[in-house]
Amino acid sequence: MKLQTPQFQALFTPGLRSVAGEECFMVFLPSPELFEKKNYELRIAGGAVRDLLSGMTPQDIDFATTATPTEMKEMFTSAGVRLINNKGEKHGTITARLHEQNFEITTLRIDVVTDGRHAEVEFTTDWEKDAERRDLTVNSMFLGLDGMLYDFFNGYEDLKNKKIRFVGKASERIQEDYLRILRYFRFYGRIAENPGDHEPSTLQAIRENAKGLAGISGERIWVELKKILQGNHVNHLVRLMYELDIAQYIGLPLDGNLEEFDRVTKNIHNLSPKPMTVLTSLFRVKDDVTNLDLRLKISKEEKNLGLFLVKHRQELTKAVGPEPLRPYQDFIMDSREANTNSKICELLKYQGEEHLLQAMQQWTVPSFPVSGHDLRKMGMSSGKDIGAALQQLREEWKKSRYHMDKEELLSCLKKL
């Protein structure tokens, strides 16, 4: 088939017709005429093809070619095209800088040796061999610059049917890179329509190879896990991680609180929580956050959010009466930590307080109107006395629901 969707057409621009000729004038196109002159084939690869076939505009476009890295370097250098970042060259990837954009173009490859994390490759001109080494059928397709689809493993059919399958044997693909277990979950959450629509043989292969995730770096796991937590079917997929004995190898607690997780995943529906907010519902104690950090090397901000939620999720709740938001506002005003407002918003999502969250997002944190300078002008000189007076005034200001102005507060101080 030939793809002629609006999203595909939107990638084209007349501005490159002079560079690429009338046949190919794509906005992301890395000068296809250079490849044509040398009889090298050039196609869009992987995720961009999947997105285009799904009716989406891809964020990134990767290209595959029959040209080797050496041949591409010679070709681009002769044409005066700037090359950057040669780190990917040994894996077959050349990055060219054109029209203020970077383009990754990778030579077709065959995996020669794999260790579950990395692969030694050799180059090929066989498009099917390259597709064979990719993880999932929906990620194994190529798209010609004329819109022609090249699909060796029924990826388009799976995409239309919202099925997630490994290319070839699931166990073989997983053993080439154990991170593909989490990539399977991630794309399931992105594409599959219903939870539980897995092939039994795929789940069996995942269970048998789960231990391989122990050898994958925490940073790589966290990148995938965050995307899973932001996708669909989160509750189903995380429960599956426990059922298939994956959880222990990716930093999750063995005794994860799945009841709390069920409750919170219902609470946060449509509230766009941070991944850490969702994940924290599995944690019973602060040590669970610490252990996750040790395994996955999460950021300081993510760790602090997890610790904050574990500490305050039970005690810091809405007030009964006309001011349900008051405890959260008082907490923010009393806090000396950065990002407290953001943490409170995540706590409200965790608790499922959608209306309070909206009110909190519209609330502007008021500024305390009195300073030490104001007190010095009144005749105070002792730093200790000024500090104590400011604290007293803060308490009065708080009682007034943060409405008292400077004059009222200073007048209040005279009475005190």
Coordinates of C-alpha atoms in Angstrom, one line a residue:
M1 CA 0.0 0.0 0.0
K2 CA 0.9 3.6 -0.4
L3 CA 0.4 6.1 2.5
Q4 CA -1.2 9.4 1.5
T5 CA -2.6 10.6 4.8
P6 CA -2.8 14.3 5.8
Q7 CA -0.1 13.6 8.5
F8 CA 2.2 12.2 5.8
Q9 CA 1.5 15.0 3.4
A10 CA 2.1 17.5 6.2
L11 CA 5.7 16.4 6.3
F12 CA 6.3 17.9 2.9
T13 CA 7.4 21.4 2.1
P14 CA 7.9 23.1 -1.3
G15 CA 11.1 24.7 0.3
L16 CA 13.1 21.5 -0.3
R17 CA 12.0 20.9 -3.9
S18 CA 15.1 22.5 -5.2
V19 CA 17.2 20.3 -3.0
A20 CA 15.4 17.0 -3.4
G21 CA 13.7 17.4 -6.8
E22 CA 9.9 17.1 -7.5
E23 CA 9.6 13.5 -6.4
C24 CA 10.8 13.9 -2.8
F25 CA 10.5 17.1 -0.9
M26 CA 9.9 16.1 2.7
V27 CA 10.5 18.6 5.5
F28 CA 12.6 16.1 7.5
L29 CA 14.3 14.7 4.4
P30 CA 18.1 14.4 4.6
S31 CA 18.8 15.2 0.9
P32 CA 17.5 12.0 -0.7
E33 CA 19.0 13.0 -4.0
L34 CA 22.4 12.4 -2.5
F35 CA 21.3 8.8 -1.9
E36 CA 19.6 8.4 -5.2
K37 CA 22.8 9.5 -7.1
K38 CA 24.8 6.7 -5.4
N39 CA 21.9 4.1 -5.8
Y40 CA 21.5 3.9 -2.0
E41 CA 18.0 3.3 -0.7
L42 CA 16.6 5.5 2.0
R43 CA 13.4 4.9 4.0
I44 CA 11.6 6.1 7.1
A45 CA 12.0 3.5 9.9
G46 CA 10.4 2.2 13.1
G47 CA 8.3 4.4 15.4
A48 CA 7.7 7.2 12.8
V49 CA 6.1 4.7 10.5
R50 CA 3.9 3.4 13.3
D51 CA 2.8 6.9 14.2
L52 CA 2.0 7.9 10.6
L53 CA 0.0 4.8 10.1
S54 CA -1.9 5.6 13.3
G55 CA -2.8 9.0 12.0
M56 CA -0.4 10.8 14.2
T57 CA 2.4 13.3 13.3
P58 CA 5.7 11.7 14.6
Q59 CA 7.8 13.8 17.0
D60 CA 11.0 12.2 15.6
I61 CA 11.8 10.7 12.3
D62 CA 14.6 8.1 11.9
F63 CA 15.8 6.9 8.6
A64 CA 17.3 3.6 7.5
T65 CA 19.6 3.1 4.5
T66 CA 21.6 0.6 2.5
A67 CA 24.6 2.9 2.6
T68 CA 27.3 2.1 5.2
P69 CA 28.4 4.8 7.7
T70 CA 31.6 5.3 5.7
E71 CA 29.7 5.7 2.5
M72 CA 27.3 8.2 4.2
K73 CA 30.2 10.2 5.6
E74 CA 31.9 10.5 2.3
M75 CA 28.7 11.4 0.6
F76 CA 27.7 14.1 3.1
T77 CA 31.2 15.5 3.4
S78 CA 31.4 15.9 -0.4
A79 CA 28.1 17.7 -0.4
G80 CA 29.2 20.1 2.4
V81 CA 26.7 18.7 4.9
R82 CA 27.7 19.0 8.6
L83 CA 28.0 15.8 10.6
I84 CA 27.7 15.8 14.4
N85 CA 28.0 13.3 17.3
N86 CA 29.9 10.3 16.0
K87 CA 29.0 8.2 19.0
G88 CA 26.5 6.1 17.1
E89 CA 28.8 5.3 14.2
K90 CA 30.0 1.9 15.4
H91 CA 26.3 0.9 15.5
G92 CA 25.7 2.2 12.0
T93 CA 24.2 5.6 12.8
I94 CA 25.3 8.9 11.3
T95 CA 23.8 12.2 12.4
A96 CA 23.6 14.9 9.8
R97 CA 22.7 18.6 10.4
L98 CA 20.4 20.0 7.7
H99 CA 18.0 23.0 7.7
E100 CA 18.6 23.6 11.5
Q101 CA 17.6 20.0 12.3
N102 CA 19.5 16.8 13.2
F103 CA 18.7 13.7 11.2
E104 CA 19.7 10.2 12.4
I105 CA 20.3 7.8 9.5
T106 CA 21.2 4.2 10.3
T107 CA 22.6 1.5 8.1
L108 CA 20.6 -1.7 7.8
R109 CA 22.0 -4.1 10.4
I110 CA 22.0 -7.7 11.6
D111 CA 22.8 -8.6 15.2
V112 CA 25.8 -10.9 15.3
V113 CA 26.3 -11.2 19.1
T114 CA 23.9 -10.1 21.8
D115 CA 24.3 -10.2 25.6
G116 CA 20.8 -9.1 26.7
R117 CA 21.9 -5.5 26.9
H118 CA 24.0 -4.6 23.8
A119 CA 24.5 -6.1 20.4
E120 CA 27.5 -6.4 18.0
V121 CA 26.2 -5.7 14.5
E122 CA 27.2 -6.2 10.9
F123 CA 25.8 -4.2 8.1
T124 CA 23.5 -5.5 5.4
T125 CA 21.4 -4.3 2.4
D126 CA 18.6 -6.7 3.2
W127 CA 15.6 -4.8 4.6
E128 CA 13.8 -7.9 5.9
K129 CA 16.9 -8.9 7.9
D130 CA 16.9 -5.5 9.6
A131 CA 13.2 -5.7 10.3
E132 CA 13.7 -9.2 11.8
R133 CA 16.0 -7.8 14.5
R134 CA 13.5 -5.2 15.7
D135 CA 11.4 -5.7 18.9
L136 CA 7.7 -5.5 18.0
T137 CA 5.9 -6.0 14.7
V138 CA 4.4 -2.5 14.9
N139 CA 7.9 -1.0 15.1
S140 CA 9.4 -3.2 12.3
M141 CA 8.0 -1.3 9.3
F142 CA 9.6 1.0 6.7
L143 CA 8.1 3.7 4.6
G144 CA 9.5 4.8 1.3
L145 CA 9.7 8.5 0.5
D146 CA 7.0 8.0 -2.0
G147 CA 4.6 6.6 0.7
M148 CA 5.1 3.0 -0.1
L149 CA 4.9 0.7 3.0
Y150 CA 7.3 -2.1 3.5
D151 CA 5.9 -4.5 6.1
F152 CA 7.6 -7.9 6.5
F153 CA 5.9 -9.1 9.7
N154 CA 2.3 -7.9 9.5
G155 CA 2.9 -4.9 11.6
Y156 CA 0.2 -2.8 9.9
E157 CA -2.4 -5.6 10.5
D158 CA -1.4 -5.8 14.2
L159 CA -1.6 -2.0 14.5
K160 CA -5.1 -1.9 13.0
N161 CA -6.1 -4.7 15.3
K162 CA -4.4 -3.0 18.3
K163 CA -2.3 -6.1 18.9
I164 CA 1.2 -6.0 20.4
R165 CA 3.4 -8.9 19.3
F166 CA 7.1 -9.5 19.2
V167 CA 8.8 -10.0 15.8
G168 CA 9.3 -13.8 15.5
K169 CA 9.8 -15.7 18.8
A170 CA 9.2 -13.6 21.8
S171 CA 11.9 -15.3 23.9
E172 CA 14.6 -14.7 21.2
R173 CA 13.7 -11.0 20.9
I174 CA 13.7 -10.6 24.7
Q175 CA 17.0 -12.3 25.2
E176 CA 18.6 -9.9 22.7
D177 CA 17.7 -7.0 25.0
Y178 CA 15.8 -7.7 28.2
L179 CA 14.5 -4.1 28.3
R180 CA 12.2 -5.2 25.6
I181 CA 10.0 -6.7 28.3
L182 CA 9.2 -3.2 29.5
R183 CA 8.9 -1.9 25.9
Y184 CA 6.2 -4.5 25.3
F185 CA 4.3 -3.2 28.3
R186 CA 4.8 0.4 27.2
F187 CA 3.5 -0.1 23.7
Y188 CA 0.7 -2.3 25.1
G189 CA -0.4 0.7 27.2
R190 CA -0.1 3.0 24.2
I191 CA -1.8 0.9 21.5
A192 CA -3.9 -2.0 22.9
E193 CA -7.6 -1.3 23.4
N194 CA -8.3 -3.5 26.3
P195 CA -6.4 -4.9 29.3
G196 CA -5.6 -8.6 29.3
D197 CA -5.4 -9.1 25.5
H198 CA -2.1 -10.8 25.5
E199 CA -0.9 -14.0 23.8
P200 CA -0.2 -16.6 26.5
S201 CA 3.1 -17.6 24.8
T202 CA 4.2 -13.9 25.1
L203 CA 3.5 -13.8 28.8
Q204 CA 5.2 -17.1 29.3
A205 CA 8.3 -15.8 27.5
I206 CA 8.3 -12.7 29.7
R207 CA 8.0 -14.7 32.9
E208 CA 10.8 -17.1 31.9
N209 CA 13.1 -14.1 31.1
A210 CA 12.1 -11.6 33.8
K211 CA 15.4 -12.2 35.7
G212 CA 17.3 -10.8 32.8
L213 CA 16.1 -7.3 33.8
A214 CA 18.4 -7.5 36.8
G215 CA 21.3 -6.8 34.4
I216 CA 19.7 -3.7 32.8
S217 CA 20.8 -0.3 34.1
G218 CA 18.4 1.5 36.4
E219 CA 18.3 4.6 34.2
R220 CA 17.1 2.6 31.1
I221 CA 14.4 0.9 33.2
W222 CA 13.2 4.1 34.7
V223 CA 12.8 5.7 31.3
E224 CA 10.5 2.9 30.2
L225 CA 8.7 2.6 33.5
K226 CA 7.8 6.3 33.5
K227 CA 6.3 5.9 30.1
I228 CA 4.2 2.9 31.2
L229 CA 2.9 4.9 34.2
Q230 CA 1.8 7.6 31.8
G231 CA 0.0 5.3 29.4
N232 CA -3.3 3.4 29.4
H233 CA -4.0 0.2 31.4
V234 CA -1.6 1.2 34.1
N235 CA -3.3 -0.9 36.8
H236 CA -3.4 -4.0 34.7
L237 CA 0.2 -3.7 33.5
V238 CA 1.7 -3.1 37.0
R239 CA -0.3 -6.0 38.4
L240 CA 1.1 -8.1 35.6
M241 CA 4.6 -7.1 36.6
Y242 CA 3.9 -8.7 40.0
E243 CA 2.2 -11.7 38.5
L244 CA 5.1 -12.4 36.1
D245 CA 7.8 -11.8 38.8
I246 CA 9.2 -8.7 37.2
A247 CA 8.7 -6.2 40.0
Q248 CA 11.6 -7.4 42.2
Y249 CA 14.1 -6.8 39.4
I250 CA 13.1 -3.2 38.6
G251 CA 13.1 -1.7 42.1
L252 CA 9.5 -2.2 43.1
P253 CA 8.7 -3.6 46.7
L254 CA 8.0 -7.3 46.9
D255 CA 5.0 -6.6 49.1
G256 CA 3.7 -3.7 47.0
N257 CA 0.4 -2.3 48.3
L258 CA -1.8 -3.3 45.4
E259 CA -5.0 -2.4 47.2
E260 CA -3.8 1.2 47.6
F261 CA -2.6 1.1 44.0
D262 CA -6.0 0.1 42.8
R263 CA -7.6 3.0 44.7
V264 CA -5.1 5.6 43.6
T265 CA -5.2 4.6 39.9
K266 CA -8.9 5.2 40.0
N267 CA -8.4 8.5 41.8
I268 CA -5.9 9.9 39.3
H269 CA -7.8 9.0 36.1
N270 CA -7.7 12.1 33.8
L271 CA -5.7 14.1 36.4
S272 CA -2.3 13.7 34.6
P273 CA -0.2 12.8 37.7
K274 CA 3.5 12.6 37.6
P275 CA 4.8 9.0 37.3
M276 CA 6.2 9.1 40.8
T277 CA 2.8 10.0 42.2
V278 CA 1.2 6.8 40.7
L279 CA 4.1 4.6 41.7
T280 CA 4.2 5.8 45.3
S281 CA 0.8 4.2 45.9
L282 CA 2.7 0.8 45.9
F283 CA 5.0 1.9 48.7
R284 CA 4.2 1.2 52.4
V285 CA 7.2 2.9 54.0
K286 CA 9.9 5.5 53.2
D287 CA 12.4 2.7 52.7
D288 CA 10.5 1.6 49.6
V289 CA 11.3 5.0 48.0
T290 CA 14.9 4.7 49.0
N291 CA 15.2 1.3 47.5
L292 CA 13.6 2.4 44.3
D293 CA 16.2 5.2 44.1
L294 CA 19.1 2.8 44.7
R295 CA 17.9 0.6 41.8
L296 CA 16.7 3.2 39.3
K297 CA 18.7 6.3 40.1
I298 CA 15.6 8.5 40.0
S299 CA 16.1 12.3 40.3
K300 CA 16.2 14.1 43.6
E301 CA 12.9 15.8 42.8
E302 CA 11.2 12.5 42.1
K303 CA 12.7 11.0 45.3
N304 CA 11.5 13.9 47.4
L305 CA 8.0 13.7 45.9
G306 CA 7.8 10.0 46.8
L307 CA 9.0 10.7 50.4
F308 CA 6.5 13.6 50.7
L309 CA 3.5 11.5 49.5
V310 CA 4.4 8.6 51.8
K311 CA 4.7 10.9 54.8
H312 CA 1.6 13.1 54.2
R313 CA -1.0 11.1 52.2
Q314 CA -2.9 10.0 55.4
E315 CA -2.6 13.0 57.7
L316 CA -2.8 15.9 55.3
T317 CA -6.4 15.8 54.1
K318 CA -9.2 18.2 53.4
A319 CA -11.0 20.0 56.2
V320 CA -14.6 19.4 57.0
G321 CA -16.6 22.6 56.6
P322 CA -16.6 25.6 54.3
E323 CA -12.8 25.7 53.8
P324 CA -11.7 22.2 52.7
L325 CA -8.5 23.5 51.1
R326 CA -7.3 25.3 54.2
P327 CA -5.0 22.5 55.6
Y328 CA -3.2 22.4 52.3
Q329 CA -2.9 26.1 52.1
D330 CA -1.6 26.3 55.6
F331 CA 1.0 23.6 54.9
I332 CA 2.3 25.6 51.9
M333 CA 2.5 28.8 53.9
D334 CA 4.3 27.1 56.8
S335 CA 6.7 25.3 54.5
R336 CA 10.3 26.5 53.8
E337 CA 10.9 23.9 51.1
A338 CA 10.9 24.6 47.3
N339 CA 8.2 23.1 45.1
T340 CA 5.8 22.6 48.0
N341 CA 2.9 23.9 45.9
S342 CA 3.7 21.3 43.2
K343 CA 3.9 18.5 45.8
I344 CA 0.5 19.5 47.3
C345 CA -1.1 19.4 43.8
E346 CA 0.3 15.8 43.3
L347 CA -1.0 14.9 46.8
L348 CA -4.5 16.1 45.8
K349 CA -4.3 14.0 42.6
Y350 CA -3.2 11.0 44.7
Q351 CA -6.2 11.6 47.0
G352 CA -8.6 12.0 44.0
E353 CA -9.6 15.5 45.1
E354 CA -10.2 16.9 41.6
H355 CA -12.2 19.9 42.6
L356 CA -9.7 20.9 45.3
L357 CA -6.9 20.5 42.8
Q358 CA -8.6 22.9 40.5
A359 CA -9.0 25.4 43.3
M360 CA -5.4 25.0 44.4
Q361 CA -4.2 25.6 40.9
Q362 CA -6.1 28.8 40.8
W363 CA -4.9 29.9 44.2
T364 CA -2.0 32.4 44.4
V365 CA 0.3 32.0 47.4
P366 CA 0.0 35.4 49.3
S367 CA 3.2 37.2 50.4
F368 CA 3.6 38.0 54.1
P369 CA 3.3 41.8 54.2
V370 CA 5.6 42.5 57.1
S371 CA 9.5 42.4 57.1
G372 CA 12.2 42.8 59.7
H373 CA 12.8 46.3 58.2
D374 CA 9.3 47.3 59.2
L375 CA 9.9 46.3 62.8
R376 CA 13.2 48.1 63.0
K377 CA 11.4 51.3 61.9
M378 CA 9.2 50.7 64.9
G379 CA 12.2 50.8 67.2
M380 CA 13.1 47.1 67.5
S381 CA 16.8 46.3 67.3
S382 CA 17.4 42.8 68.7
G383 CA 17.5 40.2 66.0
K384 CA 16.0 37.7 68.4
D385 CA 13.1 39.9 69.2
I386 CA 12.4 40.7 65.6
G387 CA 12.4 37.0 64.7
A388 CA 10.0 36.2 67.6
A389 CA 7.7 39.1 66.6
L390 CA 7.6 38.1 63.0
Q391 CA 6.6 34.6 64.0
Q392 CA 3.8 36.0 66.2
L393 CA 2.6 38.1 63.3
R394 CA 2.6 35.2 61.0
E395 CA 0.3 33.3 63.3
E396 CA -2.1 36.2 63.5
W397 CA -2.0 36.6 59.7
K398 CA -2.7 32.9 59.4
K399 CA -5.7 33.2 61.7
S400 CA -7.0 35.9 59.5
R401 CA -6.9 33.5 56.5
Y402 CA -4.0 35.7 55.2
H403 CA -6.3 38.7 54.8
M404 CA -4.6 41.1 57.3
D405 CA -2.5 43.8 55.6
K406 CA 0.7 45.4 56.9
E407 CA -1.0 48.2 58.9
E408 CA -3.4 45.8 60.6
L409 CA -0.6 43.5 61.5
L410 CA 1.7 46.2 62.9
S411 CA -1.3 47.5 64.9
C412 CA -1.8 44.0 66.2
L413 CA 1.8 43.9 67.3
K414 CA 1.4 46.9 69.5
K415 CA -1.5 45.2 71.3
L416 CA 0.5 42.0 71.6

